[in-house]
Amino acid sequence: MIEKIRTLLREIETLEAVSAEELEALRIKYLSKKGEIASLMNEFRNVAAEEKREVGMRLNELKEKAQDRINGLKERFEPAQTGSRMSDLTRTAYPAPSGTRHPLSIVRKEICDIFGRLGFSIAEGPEIEDDWHVFSALNFAEDHPARDMQDTFFIRHHPDVVLRTHTSSVQTRVMEHSQPPIRIICPGRVYRNEAISYRAHCFFHQVEALYVDREVSFADLKQALLFFAREMFGAHTEIRLRPSYFPFTEPSAEMDISCILCGGKGCPFCKHTGWVEILGCGMVDPNVLDNCGIDSRLYSGYALGMGIERITNLKYRVKDLRMFSENDVRFLKQFEAAY
């Protein structure tokens, strides 16, 4: 079969046409569904397993060269585009300004790209959720403050239906329907019943990550965090982990990065500490794994979560969170060259 491919390749390299009709006939002969190359593709099914790799590569090369040769000949028969023909009299007299990406979209994509290089895939879920996936499966006690009306939006007449307060609900849904290894990142919009101000909003955006497998350790979490921090904020960024508490992780920690303005020396931005807090993390609580149908005696995992607005503020020094949702064109135009 390889010899057939070589013979056909020599034919294609010498193809010539003196008219558009002749060129179309050549295209049909070699590239149509019943053409020479399609016939070879059908024969490919019978190739021995040990030869499939080489034959497949040569077939792809043959098809690409045939398409390139036909396209090259086609240019000879296309009429030259004159200035008058290129003019579109229906266009506006003034150029329409191009749009820009939203800063939150820019940062979200950058975060997802970084974790994508670590093998994480994107998972998404509904914004209108039930109590089980948002709270109970994540080890929230019945009297936990987050269940209170002060923090959560409940759907009227449906006390068990809420607007999700974090994208951890996506993690519980994935764990319910998958078995380890699980390595996902969950970006999305979340809602909390808070007064709107320059530093808080009733909706914002999060990215959470989850990794569950055999023998996952806190050292794995720390290395992933260090990689993320240096990819996002620069190769000289340092991190530190402070003990904290979250119902769904044990042990839990909050992560700080060395201030990107003063390099850790201390400035008003970092309140002269040299450190800026950016996310929470920890080892997945065994109760959460068991609640979602994963045997905590065999598997362990880590989880982390961050606010996209927080990371965007650090990168672009946006002092008022309300600017992200007001769609002020003057604000958005500042990000034309950001990504």
mmCIF file of C-alpha atoms in Angstrom:
data_model
loop_
_atom_site.group_PDB
_atom_site.id
_atom_site.type_symbol
_atom_site.label_atom_id
_atom_site.label_comp_id
_atom_site.label_asym_id
_atom_site.label_seq_id
_atom_site.Cartn_x
_atom_site.Cartn_y
_atom_site.Cartn_z
ATOM 1 C CA MET A 1 0.000 0.000 0.000
ATOM 2 C CA ILE A 2 2.906 2.314 0.711
ATOM 3 C CA GLU A 3 4.025 1.910 -2.902
ATOM 4 C CA LYS A 4 0.535 2.944 -4.090
ATOM 5 C CA ILE A 5 0.776 6.051 -1.933
ATOM 6 C CA ARG A 6 4.205 6.916 -3.363
ATOM 7 C CA THR A 7 2.945 6.504 -6.931
ATOM 8 C CA LEU A 8 -0.083 8.695 -6.257
ATOM 9 C CA LEU A 9 2.091 11.296 -4.567
ATOM 10 C CA ARG A 10 4.330 11.550 -7.662
ATOM 11 C CA GLU A 11 1.238 12.038 -9.826
ATOM 12 C CA ILE A 12 -0.088 14.813 -7.596
ATOM 13 C CA GLU A 13 3.226 16.670 -7.519
ATOM 14 C CA THR A 14 3.107 16.993 -11.332
ATOM 15 C CA LEU A 15 -0.570 17.901 -11.715
ATOM 16 C CA GLU A 16 -1.364 20.655 -14.223
ATOM 17 C CA ALA A 17 -4.621 22.177 -15.513
ATOM 18 C CA VAL A 18 -5.317 24.642 -18.321
ATOM 19 C CA SER A 19 -8.870 25.513 -17.319
ATOM 20 C CA ALA A 20 -11.133 25.637 -14.305
ATOM 21 C CA GLU A 21 -13.129 22.690 -15.722
ATOM 22 C CA GLU A 22 -10.015 20.551 -16.024
ATOM 23 C CA LEU A 23 -9.004 21.480 -12.470
ATOM 24 C CA GLU A 24 -12.425 20.448 -11.157
ATOM 25 C CA ALA A 25 -12.045 17.095 -12.879
ATOM 26 C CA LEU A 26 -8.697 16.612 -11.132
ATOM 27 C CA ARG A 27 -10.250 17.524 -7.796
ATOM 28 C CA ILE A 28 -12.999 14.957 -8.274
ATOM 29 C CA LYS A 29 -10.486 12.311 -9.344
ATOM 30 C CA TYR A 30 -8.269 12.672 -6.291
ATOM 31 C CA LEU A 31 -10.246 14.341 -3.478
ATOM 32 C CA SER A 32 -13.918 13.404 -3.923
ATOM 33 C CA LYS A 33 -15.647 10.792 -1.766
ATOM 34 C CA LYS A 34 -15.124 8.220 -4.518
ATOM 35 C CA GLY A 35 -11.703 9.468 -5.559
ATOM 36 C CA GLU A 36 -8.269 7.886 -5.460
ATOM 37 C CA ILE A 37 -7.387 9.035 -1.933
ATOM 38 C CA ALA A 38 -10.761 7.987 -0.508
ATOM 39 C CA SER A 39 -10.200 4.537 -2.049
ATOM 40 C CA LEU A 40 -6.859 4.263 -0.259
ATOM 41 C CA MET A 41 -8.536 5.328 2.977
ATOM 42 C CA ASN A 42 -10.933 2.400 2.604
ATOM 43 C CA GLU A 43 -8.024 0.006 2.038
ATOM 44 C CA PHE A 44 -6.387 1.318 5.217
ATOM 45 C CA ARG A 45 -8.783 -0.827 7.280
ATOM 46 C CA ASN A 46 -7.032 -3.966 6.040
ATOM 47 C CA VAL A 47 -3.483 -2.806 6.836
ATOM 48 C CA ALA A 48 -1.619 -4.881 9.435
ATOM 49 C CA ALA A 49 -1.592 -3.394 12.925
ATOM 50 C CA GLU A 50 2.191 -2.943 12.977
ATOM 51 C CA GLU A 51 2.066 -0.917 9.738
ATOM 52 C CA LYS A 52 -0.933 1.292 10.536
ATOM 53 C CA ARG A 53 1.112 4.101 12.104
ATOM 54 C CA GLU A 54 3.426 4.596 9.111
ATOM 55 C CA VAL A 55 0.690 4.099 6.515
ATOM 56 C CA GLY A 56 -1.635 6.484 8.330
ATOM 57 C CA MET A 57 1.027 9.206 8.409
ATOM 58 C CA ARG A 58 1.732 8.792 4.691
ATOM 59 C CA LEU A 59 -1.988 8.906 3.842
ATOM 60 C CA ASN A 60 -2.428 12.153 5.766
ATOM 61 C CA GLU A 61 0.621 13.631 4.031
ATOM 62 C CA LEU A 62 -0.775 12.567 0.652
ATOM 63 C CA LYS A 63 -4.154 14.171 1.312
ATOM 64 C CA GLU A 64 -2.588 17.442 2.509
ATOM 65 C CA LYS A 65 -0.311 17.695 -0.530
ATOM 66 C CA ALA A 66 -3.184 16.936 -2.906
ATOM 67 C CA GLN A 67 -5.294 19.686 -1.306
ATOM 68 C CA ASP A 68 -2.385 22.142 -1.426
ATOM 69 C CA ARG A 69 -1.691 21.353 -5.097
ATOM 70 C CA ILE A 70 -5.344 21.762 -6.106
ATOM 71 C CA ASN A 71 -5.597 25.051 -4.158
ATOM 72 C CA GLY A 72 -2.414 26.312 -5.786
ATOM 73 C CA LEU A 73 -3.737 25.609 -9.268
ATOM 74 C CA LYS A 74 -7.096 27.122 -8.380
ATOM 75 C CA GLU A 75 -5.519 30.535 -7.790
ATOM 76 C CA ARG A 76 -4.592 30.728 -11.494
ATOM 77 C CA PHE A 77 -8.221 30.697 -12.566
ATOM 78 C CA GLU A 78 -9.686 33.061 -9.974
ATOM 79 C CA PRO A 79 -10.242 36.598 -11.286
ATOM 80 C CA ALA A 80 -7.999 39.267 -9.832
ATOM 81 C CA GLN A 81 -9.743 41.288 -7.138
ATOM 82 C CA THR A 82 -9.728 44.902 -8.179
ATOM 83 C CA GLY A 83 -10.165 47.799 -5.813
ATOM 84 C CA SER A 84 -13.685 48.484 -7.033
ATOM 85 C CA ARG A 85 -14.769 44.880 -6.494
ATOM 86 C CA MET A 86 -13.354 44.866 -2.974
ATOM 87 C CA SER A 87 -15.390 47.910 -2.010
ATOM 88 C CA ASP A 88 -18.500 47.177 0.035
ATOM 89 C CA LEU A 89 -20.925 50.065 -0.488
ATOM 90 C CA THR A 90 -23.116 48.846 2.390
ATOM 91 C CA ARG A 91 -20.411 49.392 4.990
ATOM 92 C CA THR A 92 -20.564 52.272 7.424
ATOM 93 C CA ALA A 93 -18.496 55.296 6.503
ATOM 94 C CA TYR A 94 -16.612 55.067 9.792
ATOM 95 C CA PRO A 95 -14.724 51.983 11.039
ATOM 96 C CA ALA A 96 -16.589 50.091 13.759
ATOM 97 C CA PRO A 97 -14.471 49.808 16.919
ATOM 98 C CA SER A 98 -13.478 46.272 17.869
ATOM 99 C CA GLY A 99 -14.643 44.831 21.151
ATOM 100 C CA THR A 100 -12.483 43.801 24.089
ATOM 101 C CA ARG A 101 -12.430 40.849 26.422
ATOM 102 C CA HIS A 102 -13.748 41.425 29.903
ATOM 103 C CA PRO A 103 -10.937 41.464 32.501
ATOM 104 C CA LEU A 104 -12.626 38.659 34.454
ATOM 105 C CA SER A 105 -12.738 36.527 31.286
ATOM 106 C CA ILE A 106 -9.060 37.228 30.672
ATOM 107 C CA VAL A 107 -8.041 36.149 34.167
ATOM 108 C CA ARG A 108 -10.400 33.160 34.210
ATOM 109 C CA LYS A 109 -8.868 31.835 30.982
ATOM 110 C CA GLU A 110 -5.365 32.349 32.325
ATOM 111 C CA ILE A 111 -6.171 30.430 35.534
ATOM 112 C CA CYS A 112 -7.774 27.583 33.578
ATOM 113 C CA ASP A 113 -4.791 27.432 31.198
ATOM 114 C CA ILE A 114 -2.346 27.134 34.113
ATOM 115 C CA PHE A 115 -4.242 24.285 35.750
ATOM 116 C CA GLY A 116 -4.794 22.730 32.338
ATOM 117 C CA ARG A 117 -1.024 22.326 32.080
ATOM 118 C CA LEU A 118 -1.211 20.328 35.326
ATOM 119 C CA GLY A 119 -3.741 17.946 33.799
ATOM 120 C CA PHE A 120 -6.951 19.468 35.171
ATOM 121 C CA SER A 121 -10.059 19.432 32.987
ATOM 122 C CA ILE A 122 -12.907 21.959 33.216
ATOM 123 C CA ALA A 123 -16.183 20.904 34.881
ATOM 124 C CA GLU A 124 -19.345 23.006 35.111
ATOM 125 C CA GLY A 125 -22.667 22.700 36.909
ATOM 126 C CA PRO A 126 -25.978 24.509 37.537
ATOM 127 C CA GLU A 127 -26.124 27.859 39.313
ATOM 128 C CA ILE A 128 -29.498 26.982 40.873
ATOM 129 C CA GLU A 129 -28.663 24.125 43.219
ATOM 130 C CA ASP A 130 -30.092 22.016 46.044
ATOM 131 C CA ASP A 131 -29.043 22.004 49.687
ATOM 132 C CA TRP A 132 -27.342 18.607 49.407
ATOM 133 C CA HIS A 133 -24.795 19.562 46.751
ATOM 134 C CA VAL A 134 -24.092 23.051 48.157
ATOM 135 C CA PHE A 135 -23.987 22.271 51.891
ATOM 136 C CA SER A 136 -24.810 18.801 53.234
ATOM 137 C CA ALA A 137 -22.504 16.759 50.984
ATOM 138 C CA LEU A 138 -19.704 19.187 51.836
ATOM 139 C CA ASN A 139 -19.913 18.491 55.572
ATOM 140 C CA PHE A 140 -21.741 21.703 56.553
ATOM 141 C CA ALA A 141 -23.493 21.284 59.890
ATOM 142 C CA GLU A 142 -27.226 21.962 60.076
ATOM 143 C CA ASP A 143 -26.600 25.124 62.109
ATOM 144 C CA HIS A 144 -23.680 26.412 60.035
ATOM 145 C CA PRO A 145 -23.893 30.225 59.526
ATOM 146 C CA ALA A 146 -23.573 29.854 55.740
ATOM 147 C CA ARG A 147 -27.068 28.340 55.652
ATOM 148 C CA ASP A 148 -28.500 31.506 57.164
ATOM 149 C CA MET A 149 -30.552 33.899 55.024
ATOM 150 C CA GLN A 150 -27.848 36.527 55.609
ATOM 151 C CA ASP A 151 -25.431 34.654 53.306
ATOM 152 C CA THR A 152 -27.494 32.478 50.958
ATOM 153 C CA PHE A 153 -30.204 33.272 48.417
ATOM 154 C CA PHE A 154 -33.023 30.753 48.819
ATOM 155 C CA ILE A 155 -35.721 30.197 46.213
ATOM 156 C CA ARG A 156 -39.114 31.265 47.556
ATOM 157 C CA HIS A 157 -41.375 28.368 48.588
ATOM 158 C CA HIS A 158 -38.506 25.923 48.017
ATOM 159 C CA PRO A 159 -36.290 26.000 51.141
ATOM 160 C CA ASP A 160 -33.964 23.304 49.800
ATOM 161 C CA VAL A 161 -33.265 25.161 46.526
ATOM 162 C CA VAL A 162 -30.613 27.894 46.561
ATOM 163 C CA LEU A 163 -28.375 29.965 44.320
ATOM 164 C CA ARG A 164 -25.015 28.299 44.752
ATOM 165 C CA THR A 165 -22.681 30.099 47.148
ATOM 166 C CA HIS A 166 -19.554 28.403 45.772
ATOM 167 C CA THR A 167 -18.583 26.200 42.853
ATOM 168 C CA SER A 168 -17.821 23.336 45.259
ATOM 169 C CA SER A 169 -21.265 22.050 44.293
ATOM 170 C CA VAL A 170 -19.762 21.108 40.922
ATOM 171 C CA GLN A 171 -17.150 19.018 42.738
ATOM 172 C CA THR A 172 -19.802 17.059 44.655
ATOM 173 C CA ARG A 173 -21.717 16.360 41.439
ATOM 174 C CA VAL A 174 -18.580 15.107 39.681
ATOM 175 C CA MET A 175 -17.583 12.903 42.631
ATOM 176 C CA GLU A 176 -21.083 11.396 42.770
ATOM 177 C CA HIS A 177 -20.878 10.240 39.166
ATOM 178 C CA SER A 178 -17.148 9.506 38.813
ATOM 179 C CA GLN A 179 -14.526 7.394 40.486
ATOM 180 C CA PRO A 180 -10.919 8.483 41.047
ATOM 181 C CA PRO A 181 -8.646 9.589 39.615
ATOM 182 C CA ILE A 182 -10.512 12.910 39.468
ATOM 183 C CA ARG A 183 -8.698 16.090 38.472
ATOM 184 C CA ILE A 184 -11.049 18.976 37.691
ATOM 185 C CA ILE A 185 -11.218 22.745 37.815
ATOM 186 C CA CYS A 186 -14.616 24.418 38.315
ATOM 187 C CA PRO A 187 -14.985 28.050 37.174
ATOM 188 C CA GLY A 188 -18.306 29.851 37.472
ATOM 189 C CA ARG A 189 -20.543 32.531 38.949
ATOM 190 C CA VAL A 190 -21.699 32.301 42.579
ATOM 191 C CA TYR A 191 -24.155 34.284 44.699
ATOM 192 C CA ARG A 192 -24.221 35.521 48.292
ATOM 193 C CA ASN A 193 -26.668 37.755 50.117
ATOM 194 C CA GLU A 194 -24.318 40.651 50.791
ATOM 195 C CA ALA A 195 -24.618 44.431 50.587
ATOM 196 C CA ILE A 196 -23.103 45.785 47.361
ATOM 197 C CA SER A 197 -20.101 48.051 47.904
ATOM 198 C CA TYR A 198 -16.678 48.755 46.418
ATOM 199 C CA ARG A 199 -15.333 45.605 48.114
ATOM 200 C CA ALA A 200 -18.311 43.191 47.991
ATOM 201 C CA HIS A 201 -21.096 42.181 45.613
ATOM 202 C CA CYS A 202 -24.118 39.881 45.651
ATOM 203 C CA PHE A 203 -22.574 37.850 42.818
ATOM 204 C CA PHE A 204 -18.982 37.167 41.905
ATOM 205 C CA HIS A 205 -16.857 34.491 40.211
ATOM 206 C CA GLN A 206 -14.831 31.605 41.575
ATOM 207 C CA VAL A 207 -12.454 28.958 40.321
ATOM 208 C CA GLU A 208 -12.097 25.814 42.413
ATOM 209 C CA ALA A 209 -9.880 22.791 41.802
ATOM 210 C CA LEU A 210 -10.191 19.203 43.021
ATOM 211 C CA TYR A 211 -7.766 16.302 42.802
ATOM 212 C CA VAL A 212 -8.704 12.872 44.210
ATOM 213 C CA ASP A 213 -6.606 9.731 43.815
ATOM 214 C CA ARG A 214 -4.653 7.205 45.845
ATOM 215 C CA GLU A 215 -1.968 8.641 48.137
ATOM 216 C CA VAL A 216 -2.604 12.327 47.376
ATOM 217 C CA SER A 217 -0.783 14.358 50.025
ATOM 218 C CA PHE A 218 -0.535 17.921 51.287
ATOM 219 C CA ALA A 219 2.870 18.078 49.583
ATOM 220 C CA ASP A 220 1.105 17.570 46.227
ATOM 221 C CA LEU A 221 -1.205 20.464 47.066
ATOM 222 C CA LYS A 222 1.666 22.747 48.034
ATOM 223 C CA GLN A 223 3.566 22.025 44.836
ATOM 224 C CA ALA A 224 0.487 22.727 42.693
ATOM 225 C CA LEU A 225 -0.055 26.028 44.542
ATOM 226 C CA LEU A 226 3.549 27.098 44.077
ATOM 227 C CA PHE A 227 3.381 26.302 40.359
ATOM 228 C CA PHE A 228 0.145 28.277 39.996
ATOM 229 C CA ALA A 229 1.462 31.313 41.903
ATOM 230 C CA ARG A 230 4.639 31.560 39.858
ATOM 231 C CA GLU A 231 2.865 31.059 36.537
ATOM 232 C CA MET A 232 0.251 33.688 37.401
ATOM 233 C CA PHE A 233 2.322 36.326 39.198
ATOM 234 C CA GLY A 234 5.936 35.719 38.173
ATOM 235 C CA ALA A 235 8.819 33.309 38.695
ATOM 236 C CA HIS A 236 10.039 35.034 41.864
ATOM 237 C CA THR A 237 6.702 34.792 43.699
ATOM 238 C CA GLU A 238 6.851 33.077 47.099
ATOM 239 C CA ILE A 239 3.927 31.479 48.933
ATOM 240 C CA ARG A 240 3.056 30.744 52.542
ATOM 241 C CA LEU A 241 0.259 28.628 54.017
ATOM 242 C CA ARG A 242 -1.566 29.615 57.210
ATOM 243 C CA PRO A 243 -3.805 27.194 59.164
ATOM 244 C CA SER A 244 -7.501 27.884 58.675
ATOM 245 C CA TYR A 245 -10.899 26.152 58.839
ATOM 246 C CA PHE A 246 -13.335 25.039 56.155
ATOM 247 C CA PRO A 247 -16.047 22.411 56.745
ATOM 248 C CA PHE A 248 -15.084 20.423 53.651
ATOM 249 C CA THR A 249 -11.291 20.205 54.134
ATOM 250 C CA GLU A 250 -9.077 18.939 56.952
ATOM 251 C CA PRO A 251 -6.430 20.184 57.432
ATOM 252 C CA SER A 252 -7.312 23.551 55.890
ATOM 253 C CA ALA A 253 -5.153 26.522 54.998
ATOM 254 C CA GLU A 254 -5.192 29.961 53.421
ATOM 255 C CA MET A 255 -2.467 30.817 50.960
ATOM 256 C CA ASP A 256 -0.631 34.132 50.750
ATOM 257 C CA ILE A 257 1.734 35.264 48.026
ATOM 258 C CA SER A 258 4.610 37.682 48.406
ATOM 259 C CA CYS A 259 3.344 41.171 47.530
ATOM 260 C CA ILE A 260 3.727 41.719 43.791
ATOM 261 C CA LEU A 261 4.145 45.480 44.285
ATOM 262 C CA CYS A 262 6.912 45.636 46.871
ATOM 263 C CA GLY A 263 8.354 42.142 46.437
ATOM 264 C CA GLY A 264 7.619 41.278 50.049
ATOM 265 C CA LYS A 265 9.331 44.303 51.583
ATOM 266 C CA GLY A 266 6.102 45.871 52.842
ATOM 267 C CA CYS A 267 3.860 48.579 51.346
ATOM 268 C CA PRO A 268 0.343 50.041 51.825
ATOM 269 C CA PHE A 269 -1.095 47.486 49.374
ATOM 270 C CA CYS A 270 -0.031 44.534 51.560
ATOM 271 C CA LYS A 271 -0.549 46.565 54.781
ATOM 272 C CA HIS A 272 3.215 46.472 55.307
ATOM 273 C CA THR A 273 3.232 42.700 55.894
ATOM 274 C CA GLY A 274 4.826 41.715 52.592
ATOM 275 C CA TRP A 275 2.064 39.142 51.976
ATOM 276 C CA VAL A 276 -1.329 39.137 50.200
ATOM 277 C CA GLU A 277 -3.987 36.423 50.747
ATOM 278 C CA ILE A 278 -5.419 34.953 47.517
ATOM 279 C CA LEU A 279 -7.114 31.589 48.164
ATOM 280 C CA GLY A 280 -8.229 28.854 50.544
ATOM 281 C CA CYS A 281 -7.277 25.198 50.287
ATOM 282 C CA GLY A 282 -6.869 21.916 52.127
ATOM 283 C CA MET A 283 -7.147 18.141 52.052
ATOM 284 C CA VAL A 284 -10.650 16.915 51.244
ATOM 285 C CA ASP A 285 -12.413 15.852 54.455
ATOM 286 C CA PRO A 286 -13.014 12.057 54.472
ATOM 287 C CA ASN A 287 -16.697 12.707 55.251
ATOM 288 C CA VAL A 288 -17.041 14.556 51.936
ATOM 289 C CA LEU A 289 -15.534 11.643 50.006
ATOM 290 C CA ASP A 290 -17.839 9.158 51.745
ATOM 291 C CA ASN A 291 -20.890 11.375 51.184
ATOM 292 C CA CYS A 292 -20.157 11.352 47.452
ATOM 293 C CA GLY A 293 -19.638 7.593 47.208
ATOM 294 C CA ILE A 294 -15.821 7.525 47.241
ATOM 295 C CA ASP A 295 -14.099 5.251 49.743
ATOM 296 C CA SER A 296 -12.014 7.519 51.994
ATOM 297 C CA ARG A 297 -9.987 4.518 53.180
ATOM 298 C CA LEU A 298 -8.590 4.087 49.667
ATOM 299 C CA TYR A 299 -8.533 7.625 48.327
ATOM 300 C CA SER A 300 -7.512 11.084 49.446
ATOM 301 C CA GLY A 301 -7.538 14.432 47.714
ATOM 302 C CA TYR A 302 -7.017 18.151 47.877
ATOM 303 C CA ALA A 303 -9.214 21.101 46.980
ATOM 304 C CA LEU A 304 -8.599 24.803 46.525
ATOM 305 C CA GLY A 305 -10.700 27.808 45.613
ATOM 306 C CA MET A 306 -10.162 31.449 44.729
ATOM 307 C CA GLY A 307 -12.194 34.477 43.706
ATOM 308 C CA ILE A 308 -11.505 35.583 40.143
ATOM 309 C CA GLU A 309 -12.217 39.203 41.119
ATOM 310 C CA ARG A 310 -9.526 38.936 43.789
ATOM 311 C CA ILE A 311 -6.907 37.717 41.322
ATOM 312 C CA THR A 312 -7.984 40.346 38.773
ATOM 313 C CA ASN A 313 -7.597 43.074 41.379
ATOM 314 C CA LEU A 314 -4.068 41.921 42.111
ATOM 315 C CA LYS A 315 -3.104 41.903 38.426
ATOM 316 C CA TYR A 316 -4.836 45.117 37.296
ATOM 317 C CA ARG A 317 -5.302 47.159 40.529
ATOM 318 C CA VAL A 318 -9.080 47.539 40.165
ATOM 319 C CA LYS A 319 -10.174 49.174 43.414
ATOM 320 C CA ASP A 320 -13.956 48.957 43.017
ATOM 321 C CA LEU A 321 -15.604 45.550 42.438
ATOM 322 C CA ARG A 322 -18.710 47.210 41.014
ATOM 323 C CA MET A 323 -16.760 48.211 37.911
ATOM 324 C CA PHE A 324 -16.669 44.564 36.800
ATOM 325 C CA SER A 325 -20.459 44.434 36.338
ATOM 326 C CA GLU A 326 -21.331 47.984 35.231
ATOM 327 C CA ASN A 327 -20.201 47.512 31.600
ATOM 328 C CA ASP A 328 -18.649 50.966 31.417
ATOM 329 C CA VAL A 329 -17.009 51.063 27.972
ATOM 330 C CA ARG A 330 -14.299 53.431 29.230
ATOM 331 C CA PHE A 331 -13.266 50.820 31.804
ATOM 332 C CA LEU A 332 -13.398 47.867 29.380
ATOM 333 C CA LYS A 333 -11.337 49.641 26.678
ATOM 334 C CA GLN A 334 -8.363 49.621 29.051
ATOM 335 C CA PHE A 335 -8.040 45.871 28.471
ATOM 336 C CA GLU A 336 -7.777 45.933 24.664
ATOM 337 C CA ALA A 337 -4.212 44.635 24.743
ATOM 338 C CA ALA A 338 -4.425 42.630 27.968
ATOM 339 C CA TYR A 339 -4.725 39.253 26.241
#
